[in-house]
JSON list of C-alpha atoms in Angstrom, two decimals:
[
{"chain": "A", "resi": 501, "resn": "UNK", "atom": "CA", "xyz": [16.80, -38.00, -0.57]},
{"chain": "A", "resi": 502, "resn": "UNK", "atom": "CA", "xyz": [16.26, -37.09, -3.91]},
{"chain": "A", "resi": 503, "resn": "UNK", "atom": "CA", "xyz": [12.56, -37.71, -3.70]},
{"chain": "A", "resi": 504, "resn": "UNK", "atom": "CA", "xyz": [12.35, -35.21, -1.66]},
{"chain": "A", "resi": 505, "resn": "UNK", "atom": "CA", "xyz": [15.00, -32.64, -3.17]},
{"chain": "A", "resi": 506, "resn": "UNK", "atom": "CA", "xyz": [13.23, -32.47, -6.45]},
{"chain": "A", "resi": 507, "resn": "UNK", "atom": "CA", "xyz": [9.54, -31.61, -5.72]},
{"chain": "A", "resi": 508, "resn": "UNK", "atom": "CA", "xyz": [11.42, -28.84, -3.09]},
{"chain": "A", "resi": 509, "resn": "UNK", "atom": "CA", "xyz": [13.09, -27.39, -5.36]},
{"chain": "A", "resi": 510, "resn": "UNK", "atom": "CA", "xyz": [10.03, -27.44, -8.24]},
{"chain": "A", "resi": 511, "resn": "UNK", "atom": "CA", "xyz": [7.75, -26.02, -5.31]},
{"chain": "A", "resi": 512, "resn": "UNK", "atom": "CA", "xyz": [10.55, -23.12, -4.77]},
{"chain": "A", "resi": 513, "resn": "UNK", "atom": "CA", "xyz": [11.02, -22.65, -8.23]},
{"chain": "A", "resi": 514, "resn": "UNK", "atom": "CA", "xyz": [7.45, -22.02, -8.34]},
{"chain": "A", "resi": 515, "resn": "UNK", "atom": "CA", "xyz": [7.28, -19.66, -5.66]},
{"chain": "A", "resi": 516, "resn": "UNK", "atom": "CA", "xyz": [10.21, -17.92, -7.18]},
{"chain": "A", "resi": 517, "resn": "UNK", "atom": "CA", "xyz": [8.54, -17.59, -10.19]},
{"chain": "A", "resi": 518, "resn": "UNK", "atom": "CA", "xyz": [4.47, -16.77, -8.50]},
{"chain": "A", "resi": 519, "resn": "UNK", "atom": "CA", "xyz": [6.61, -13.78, -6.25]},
{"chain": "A", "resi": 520, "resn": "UNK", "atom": "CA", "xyz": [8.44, -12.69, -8.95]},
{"chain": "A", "resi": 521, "resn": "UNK", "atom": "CA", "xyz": [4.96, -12.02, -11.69]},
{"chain": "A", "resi": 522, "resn": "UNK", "atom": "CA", "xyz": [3.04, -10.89, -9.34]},
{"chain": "A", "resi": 523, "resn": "UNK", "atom": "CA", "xyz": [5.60, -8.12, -8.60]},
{"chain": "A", "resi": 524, "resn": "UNK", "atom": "CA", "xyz": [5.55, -7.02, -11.78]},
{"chain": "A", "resi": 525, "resn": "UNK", "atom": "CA", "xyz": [2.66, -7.82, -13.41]},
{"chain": "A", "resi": 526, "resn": "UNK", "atom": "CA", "xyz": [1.85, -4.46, -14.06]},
{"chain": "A", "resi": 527, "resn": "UNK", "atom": "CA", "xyz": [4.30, -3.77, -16.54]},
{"chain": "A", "resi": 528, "resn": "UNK", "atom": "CA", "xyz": [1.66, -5.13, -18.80]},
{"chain": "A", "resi": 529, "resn": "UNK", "atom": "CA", "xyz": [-0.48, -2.50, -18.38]},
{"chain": "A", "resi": 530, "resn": "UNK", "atom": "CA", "xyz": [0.03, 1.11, -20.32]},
{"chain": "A", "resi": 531, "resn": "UNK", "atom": "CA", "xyz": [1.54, 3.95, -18.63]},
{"chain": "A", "resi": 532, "resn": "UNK", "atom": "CA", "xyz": [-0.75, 6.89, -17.88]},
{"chain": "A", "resi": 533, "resn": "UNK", "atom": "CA", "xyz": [0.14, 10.87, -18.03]},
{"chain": "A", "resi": 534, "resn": "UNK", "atom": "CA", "xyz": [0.83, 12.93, -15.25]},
{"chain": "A", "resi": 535, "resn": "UNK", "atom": "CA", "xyz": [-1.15, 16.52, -15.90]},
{"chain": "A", "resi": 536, "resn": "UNK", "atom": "CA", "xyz": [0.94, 19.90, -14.89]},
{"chain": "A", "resi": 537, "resn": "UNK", "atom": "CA", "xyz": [-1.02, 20.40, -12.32]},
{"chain": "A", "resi": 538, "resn": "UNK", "atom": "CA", "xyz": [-0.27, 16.63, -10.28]},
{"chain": "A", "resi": 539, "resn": "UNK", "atom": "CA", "xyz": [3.30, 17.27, -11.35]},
{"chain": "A", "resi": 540, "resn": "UNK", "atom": "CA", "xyz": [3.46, 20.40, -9.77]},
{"chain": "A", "resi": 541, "resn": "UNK", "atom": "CA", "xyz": [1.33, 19.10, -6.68]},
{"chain": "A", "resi": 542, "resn": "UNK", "atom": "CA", "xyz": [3.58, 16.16, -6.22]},
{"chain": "A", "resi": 543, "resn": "UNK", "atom": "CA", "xyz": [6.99, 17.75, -7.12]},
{"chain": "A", "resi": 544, "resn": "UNK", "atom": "CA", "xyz": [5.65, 20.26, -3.67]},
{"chain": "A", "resi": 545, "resn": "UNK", "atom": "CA", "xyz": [5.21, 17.97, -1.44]},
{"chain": "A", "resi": 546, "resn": "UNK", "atom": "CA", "xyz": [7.94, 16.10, -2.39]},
{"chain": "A", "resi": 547, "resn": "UNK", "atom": "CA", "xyz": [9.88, 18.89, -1.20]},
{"chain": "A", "resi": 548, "resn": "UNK", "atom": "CA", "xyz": [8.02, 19.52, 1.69]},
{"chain": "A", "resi": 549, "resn": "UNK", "atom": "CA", "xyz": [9.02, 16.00, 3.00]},
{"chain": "A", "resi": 550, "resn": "UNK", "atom": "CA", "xyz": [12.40, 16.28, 2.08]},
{"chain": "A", "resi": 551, "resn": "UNK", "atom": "CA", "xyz": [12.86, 19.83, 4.04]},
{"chain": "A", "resi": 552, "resn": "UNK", "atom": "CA", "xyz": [11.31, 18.12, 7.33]},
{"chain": "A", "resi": 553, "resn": "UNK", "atom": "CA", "xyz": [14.33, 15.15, 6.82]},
{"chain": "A", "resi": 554, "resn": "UNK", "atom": "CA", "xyz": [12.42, 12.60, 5.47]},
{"chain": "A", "resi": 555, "resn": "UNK", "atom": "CA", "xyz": [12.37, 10.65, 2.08]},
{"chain": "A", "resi": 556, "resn": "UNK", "atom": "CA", "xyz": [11.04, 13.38, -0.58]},
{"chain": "A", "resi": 557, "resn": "UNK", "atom": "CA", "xyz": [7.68, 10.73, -1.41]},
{"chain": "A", "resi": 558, "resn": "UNK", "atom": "CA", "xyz": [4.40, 12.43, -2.16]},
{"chain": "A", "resi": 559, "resn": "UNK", "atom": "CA", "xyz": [1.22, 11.10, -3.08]},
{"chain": "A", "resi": 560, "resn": "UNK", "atom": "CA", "xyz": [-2.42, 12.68, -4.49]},
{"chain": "A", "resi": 561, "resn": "UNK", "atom": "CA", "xyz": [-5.69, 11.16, -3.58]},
{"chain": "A", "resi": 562, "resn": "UNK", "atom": "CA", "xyz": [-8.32, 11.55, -6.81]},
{"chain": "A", "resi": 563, "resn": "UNK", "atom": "CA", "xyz": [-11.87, 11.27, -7.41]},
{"chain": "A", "resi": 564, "resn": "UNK", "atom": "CA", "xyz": [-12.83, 11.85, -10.29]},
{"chain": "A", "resi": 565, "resn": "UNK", "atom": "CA", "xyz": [-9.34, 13.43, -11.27]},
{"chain": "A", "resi": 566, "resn": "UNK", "atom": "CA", "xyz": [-10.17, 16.21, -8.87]},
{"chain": "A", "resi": 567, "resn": "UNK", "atom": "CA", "xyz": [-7.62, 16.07, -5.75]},
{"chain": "A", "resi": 568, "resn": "UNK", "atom": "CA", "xyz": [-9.52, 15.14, -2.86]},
{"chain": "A", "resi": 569, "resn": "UNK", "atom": "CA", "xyz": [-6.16, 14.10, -0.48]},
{"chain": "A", "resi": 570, "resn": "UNK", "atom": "CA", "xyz": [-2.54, 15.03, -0.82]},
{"chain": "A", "resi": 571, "resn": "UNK", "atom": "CA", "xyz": [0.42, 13.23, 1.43]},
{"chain": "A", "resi": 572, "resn": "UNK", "atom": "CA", "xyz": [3.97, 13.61, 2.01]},
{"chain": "A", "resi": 573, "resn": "UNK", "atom": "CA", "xyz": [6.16, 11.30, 4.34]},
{"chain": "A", "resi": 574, "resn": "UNK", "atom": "CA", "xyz": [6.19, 12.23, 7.82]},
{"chain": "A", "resi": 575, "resn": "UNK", "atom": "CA", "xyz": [7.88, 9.76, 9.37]},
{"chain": "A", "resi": 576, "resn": "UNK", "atom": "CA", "xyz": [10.92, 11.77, 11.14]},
{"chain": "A", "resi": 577, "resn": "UNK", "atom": "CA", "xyz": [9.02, 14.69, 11.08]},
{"chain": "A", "resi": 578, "resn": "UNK", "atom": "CA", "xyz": [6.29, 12.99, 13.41]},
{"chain": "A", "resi": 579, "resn": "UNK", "atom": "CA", "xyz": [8.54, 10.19, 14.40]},
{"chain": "A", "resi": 580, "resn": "UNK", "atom": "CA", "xyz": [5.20, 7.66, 13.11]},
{"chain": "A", "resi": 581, "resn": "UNK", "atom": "CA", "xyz": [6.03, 4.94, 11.49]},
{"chain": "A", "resi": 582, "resn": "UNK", "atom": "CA", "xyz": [2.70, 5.17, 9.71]},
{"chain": "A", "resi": 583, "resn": "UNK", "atom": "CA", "xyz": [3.72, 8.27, 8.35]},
{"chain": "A", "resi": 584, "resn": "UNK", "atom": "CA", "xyz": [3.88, 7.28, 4.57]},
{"chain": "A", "resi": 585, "resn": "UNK", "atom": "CA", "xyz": [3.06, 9.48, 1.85]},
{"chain": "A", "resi": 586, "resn": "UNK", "atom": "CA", "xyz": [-0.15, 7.35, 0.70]},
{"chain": "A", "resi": 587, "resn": "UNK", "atom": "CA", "xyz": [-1.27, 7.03, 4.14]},
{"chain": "A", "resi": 588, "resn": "UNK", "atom": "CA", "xyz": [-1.43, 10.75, 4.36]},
{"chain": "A", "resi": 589, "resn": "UNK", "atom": "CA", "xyz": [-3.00, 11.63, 1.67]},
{"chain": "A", "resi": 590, "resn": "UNK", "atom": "CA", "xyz": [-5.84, 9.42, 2.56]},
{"chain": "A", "resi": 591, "resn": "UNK", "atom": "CA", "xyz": [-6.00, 10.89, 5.77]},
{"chain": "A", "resi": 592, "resn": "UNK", "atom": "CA", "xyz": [-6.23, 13.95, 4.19]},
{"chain": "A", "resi": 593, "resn": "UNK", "atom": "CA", "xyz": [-8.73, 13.24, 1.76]},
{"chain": "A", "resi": 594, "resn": "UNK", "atom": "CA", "xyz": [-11.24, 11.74, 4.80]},
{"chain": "A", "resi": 595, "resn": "UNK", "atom": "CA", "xyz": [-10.52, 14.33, 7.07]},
{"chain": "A", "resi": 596, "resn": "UNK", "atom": "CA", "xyz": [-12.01, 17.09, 4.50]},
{"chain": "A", "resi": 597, "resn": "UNK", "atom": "CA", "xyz": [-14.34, 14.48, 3.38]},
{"chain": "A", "resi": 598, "resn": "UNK", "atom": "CA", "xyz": [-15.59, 12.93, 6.33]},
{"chain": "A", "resi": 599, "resn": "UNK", "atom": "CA", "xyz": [-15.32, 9.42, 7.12]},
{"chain": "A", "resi": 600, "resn": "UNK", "atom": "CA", "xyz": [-18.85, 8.10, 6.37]},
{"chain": "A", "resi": 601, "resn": "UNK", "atom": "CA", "xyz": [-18.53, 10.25, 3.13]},
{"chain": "A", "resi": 602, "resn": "UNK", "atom": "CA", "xyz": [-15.62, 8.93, 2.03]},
{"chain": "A", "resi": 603, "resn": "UNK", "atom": "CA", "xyz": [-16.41, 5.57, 2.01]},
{"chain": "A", "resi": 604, "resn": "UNK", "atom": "CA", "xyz": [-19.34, 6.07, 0.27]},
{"chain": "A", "resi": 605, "resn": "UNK", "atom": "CA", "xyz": [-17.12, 7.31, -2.88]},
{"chain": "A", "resi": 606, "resn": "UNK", "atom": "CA", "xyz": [-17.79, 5.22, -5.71]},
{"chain": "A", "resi": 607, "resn": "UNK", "atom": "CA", "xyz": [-14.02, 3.25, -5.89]},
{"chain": "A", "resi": 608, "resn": "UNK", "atom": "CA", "xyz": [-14.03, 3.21, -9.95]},
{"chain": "A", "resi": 609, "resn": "UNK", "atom": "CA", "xyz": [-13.47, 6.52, -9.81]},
{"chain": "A", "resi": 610, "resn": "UNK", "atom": "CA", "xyz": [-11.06, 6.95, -7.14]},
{"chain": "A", "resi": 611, "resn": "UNK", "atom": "CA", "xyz": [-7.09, 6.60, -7.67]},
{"chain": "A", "resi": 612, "resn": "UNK", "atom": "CA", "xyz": [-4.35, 7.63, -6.19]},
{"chain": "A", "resi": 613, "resn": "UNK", "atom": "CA", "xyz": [-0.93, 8.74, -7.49]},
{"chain": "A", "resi": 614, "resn": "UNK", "atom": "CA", "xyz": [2.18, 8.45, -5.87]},
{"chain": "A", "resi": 615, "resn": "UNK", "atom": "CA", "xyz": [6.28, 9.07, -6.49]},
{"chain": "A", "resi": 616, "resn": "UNK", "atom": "CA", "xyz": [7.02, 5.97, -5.37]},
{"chain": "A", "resi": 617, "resn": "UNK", "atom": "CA", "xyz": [5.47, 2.73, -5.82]},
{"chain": "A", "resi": 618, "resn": "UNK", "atom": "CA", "xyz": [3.62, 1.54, -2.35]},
{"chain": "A", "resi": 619, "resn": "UNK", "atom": "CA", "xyz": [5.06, -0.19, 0.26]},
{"chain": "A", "resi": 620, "resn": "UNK", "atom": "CA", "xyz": [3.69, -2.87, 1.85]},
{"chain": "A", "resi": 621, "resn": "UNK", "atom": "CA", "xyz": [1.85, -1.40, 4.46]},
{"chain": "A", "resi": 622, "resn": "UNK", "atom": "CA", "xyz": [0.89, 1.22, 2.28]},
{"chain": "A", "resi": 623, "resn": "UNK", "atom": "CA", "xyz": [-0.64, -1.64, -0.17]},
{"chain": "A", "resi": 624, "resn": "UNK", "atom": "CA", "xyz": [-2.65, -3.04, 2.63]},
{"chain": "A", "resi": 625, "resn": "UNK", "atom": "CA", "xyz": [-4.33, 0.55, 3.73]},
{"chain": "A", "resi": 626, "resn": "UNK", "atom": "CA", "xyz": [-5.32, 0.51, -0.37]},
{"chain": "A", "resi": 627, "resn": "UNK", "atom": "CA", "xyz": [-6.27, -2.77, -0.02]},
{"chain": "A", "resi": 628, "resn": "UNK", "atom": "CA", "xyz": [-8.36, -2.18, 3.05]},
{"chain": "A", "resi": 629, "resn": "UNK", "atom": "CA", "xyz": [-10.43, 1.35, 1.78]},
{"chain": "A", "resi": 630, "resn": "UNK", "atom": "CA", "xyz": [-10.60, -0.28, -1.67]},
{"chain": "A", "resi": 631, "resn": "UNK", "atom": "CA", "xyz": [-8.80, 1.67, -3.66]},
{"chain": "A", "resi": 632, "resn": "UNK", "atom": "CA", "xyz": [-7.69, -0.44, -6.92]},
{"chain": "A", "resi": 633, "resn": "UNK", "atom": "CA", "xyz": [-6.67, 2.26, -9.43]},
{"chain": "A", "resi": 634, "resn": "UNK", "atom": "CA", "xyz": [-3.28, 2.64, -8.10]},
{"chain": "A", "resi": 635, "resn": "UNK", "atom": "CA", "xyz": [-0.11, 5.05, -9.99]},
{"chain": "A", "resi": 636, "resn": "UNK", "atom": "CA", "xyz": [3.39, 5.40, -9.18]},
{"chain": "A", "resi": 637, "resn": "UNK", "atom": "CA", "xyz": [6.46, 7.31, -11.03]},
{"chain": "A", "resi": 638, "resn": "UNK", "atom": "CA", "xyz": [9.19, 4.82, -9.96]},
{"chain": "A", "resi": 639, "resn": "UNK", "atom": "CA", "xyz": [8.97, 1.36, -9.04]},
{"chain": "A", "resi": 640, "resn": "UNK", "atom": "CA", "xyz": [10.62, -0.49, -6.58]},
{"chain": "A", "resi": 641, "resn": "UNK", "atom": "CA", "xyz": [13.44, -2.33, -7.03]},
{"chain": "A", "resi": 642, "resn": "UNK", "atom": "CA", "xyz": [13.34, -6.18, -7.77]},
{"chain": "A", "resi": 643, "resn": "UNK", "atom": "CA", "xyz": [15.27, -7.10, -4.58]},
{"chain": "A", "resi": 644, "resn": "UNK", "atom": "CA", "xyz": [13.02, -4.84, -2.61]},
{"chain": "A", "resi": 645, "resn": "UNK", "atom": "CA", "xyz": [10.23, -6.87, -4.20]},
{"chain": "A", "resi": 646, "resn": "UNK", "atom": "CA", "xyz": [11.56, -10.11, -3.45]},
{"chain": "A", "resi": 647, "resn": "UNK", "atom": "CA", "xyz": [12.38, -9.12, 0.06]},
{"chain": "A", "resi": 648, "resn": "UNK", "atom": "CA", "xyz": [8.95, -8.36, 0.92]},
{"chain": "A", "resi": 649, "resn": "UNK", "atom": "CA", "xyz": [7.35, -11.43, -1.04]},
{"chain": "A", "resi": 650, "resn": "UNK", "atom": "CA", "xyz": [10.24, -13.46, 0.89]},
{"chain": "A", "resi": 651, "resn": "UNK", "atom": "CA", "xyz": [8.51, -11.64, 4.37]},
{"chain": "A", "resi": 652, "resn": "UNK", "atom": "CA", "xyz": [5.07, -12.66, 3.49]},
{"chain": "A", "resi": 653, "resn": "UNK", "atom": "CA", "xyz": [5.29, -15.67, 2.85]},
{"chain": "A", "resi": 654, "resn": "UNK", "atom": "CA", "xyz": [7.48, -16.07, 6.14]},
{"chain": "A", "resi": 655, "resn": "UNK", "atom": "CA", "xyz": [4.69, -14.44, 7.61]},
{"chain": "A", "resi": 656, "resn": "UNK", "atom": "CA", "xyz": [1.69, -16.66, 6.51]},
{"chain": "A", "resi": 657, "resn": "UNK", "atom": "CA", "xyz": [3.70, -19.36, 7.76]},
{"chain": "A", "resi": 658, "resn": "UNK", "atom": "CA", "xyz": [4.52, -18.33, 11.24]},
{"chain": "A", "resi": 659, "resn": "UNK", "atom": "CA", "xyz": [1.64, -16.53, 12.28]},
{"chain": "A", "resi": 660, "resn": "UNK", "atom": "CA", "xyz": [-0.90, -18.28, 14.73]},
{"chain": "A", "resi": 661, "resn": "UNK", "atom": "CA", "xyz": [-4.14, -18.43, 15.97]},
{"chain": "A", "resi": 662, "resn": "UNK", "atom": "CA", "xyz": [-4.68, -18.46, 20.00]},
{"chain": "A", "resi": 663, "resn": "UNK", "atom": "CA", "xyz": [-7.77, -19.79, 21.58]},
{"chain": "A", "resi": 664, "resn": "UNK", "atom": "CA", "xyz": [-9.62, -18.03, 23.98]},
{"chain": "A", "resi": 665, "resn": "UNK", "atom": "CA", "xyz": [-13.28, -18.53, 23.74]},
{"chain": "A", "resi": 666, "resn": "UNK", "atom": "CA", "xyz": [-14.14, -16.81, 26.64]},
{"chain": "A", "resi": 667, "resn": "UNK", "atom": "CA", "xyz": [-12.20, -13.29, 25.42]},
{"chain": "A", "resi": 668, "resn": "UNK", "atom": "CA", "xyz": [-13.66, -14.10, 22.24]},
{"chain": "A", "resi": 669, "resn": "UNK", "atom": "CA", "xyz": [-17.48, -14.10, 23.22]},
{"chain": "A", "resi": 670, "resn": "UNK", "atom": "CA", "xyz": [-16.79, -10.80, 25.28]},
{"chain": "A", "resi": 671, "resn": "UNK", "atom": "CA", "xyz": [-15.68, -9.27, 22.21]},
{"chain": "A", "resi": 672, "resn": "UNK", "atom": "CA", "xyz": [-18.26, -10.39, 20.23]},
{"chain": "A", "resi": 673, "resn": "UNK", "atom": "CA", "xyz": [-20.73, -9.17, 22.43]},
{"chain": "A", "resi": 674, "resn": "UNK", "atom": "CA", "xyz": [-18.57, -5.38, 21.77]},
{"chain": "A", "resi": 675, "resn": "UNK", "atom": "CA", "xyz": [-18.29, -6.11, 18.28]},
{"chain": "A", "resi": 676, "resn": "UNK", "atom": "CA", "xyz": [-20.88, -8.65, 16.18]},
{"chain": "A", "resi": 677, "resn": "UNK", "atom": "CA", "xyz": [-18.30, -8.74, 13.53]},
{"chain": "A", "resi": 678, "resn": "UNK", "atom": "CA", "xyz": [-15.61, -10.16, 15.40]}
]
């Protein structure tokens, strides 16, 4: 029993610790400046959300430190789920951009700025479009954190592949990429 209780609990310990940096890694990092301008911007729309019912969470889209997308949370307001503050703002910064446009934006120079730091599914849109230079007033909390590093992981290891070759060449033949 005990050859098997000790590397467990190592290999948690681990995990523990692997969840627990990469949560917070970027406390390393220096804190940037807000100008008047983003304060004033997010401190609006902030509002904004809060007057429709939902969490006061806004969010600026930059390029070039010029506002190219601003968001709010939406989510009772629109009853959407997907209605995050980040979210928004890119969808605001492609719709007067155009798609094509947008993600032709060199990503260096993009950032975005938000009141709260990202949620998950807010991480993975960044993820997904690229954007790396990523700013937030207040953090989530540690248990928050480990809550959603505990749901990953559970995640990755319940999620499955199917086979259906058949659906699978049909869709290829839609999409080359698939």
């Amino acid at each position: 029993m005990k050859k098997i209780l000790i590397p467990f609990l190592i290999i948690t310990l681990l995990l523990l610790f692997i969840f627990l940096f990469k949560s917070e890694i970027y406390k390393i990092s220096t804190k940037t400046e807000l100008t008047d301008e983003q304060k004033n911007e997010l401190y609006n729309l902030a509002v904004l959300a809060k007057t429709n019912g939902d969490l006061p969470i806004s969010s600026l889209l930059l390029n070039n430190n010029e506002i190219i997308g601003e968001g709010y949370n939406t989510v009772v307001r629109d009853s959407d789920i997907c209605g995050h503050a980040e979210i928004n703002a890119l969808k605001n910064a492609i719709s007067k951009t155009g798609l094509i446009a947008f993600t032709k934006l060199e990503r260096s120079r993009i950032k975005i700025i938000s009141t709260l730091e990202p949620c998950e599914m807010c991480k993975g849109v960044l993820l997904q479009y690229n954007i790396r230079n990523v700013q937030f007033l207040k953090e989530k909390s540690l248990s928050v954190n480990l809550s959603s590093s505990y749901n990953e992981l559970r995640y990755q290891l319940n999620k499955k592949q199917i086979s259906s070759p058949d659906l699978l060449n049909s869709l290829s033949k839609l999409h080359p990429d698939y």
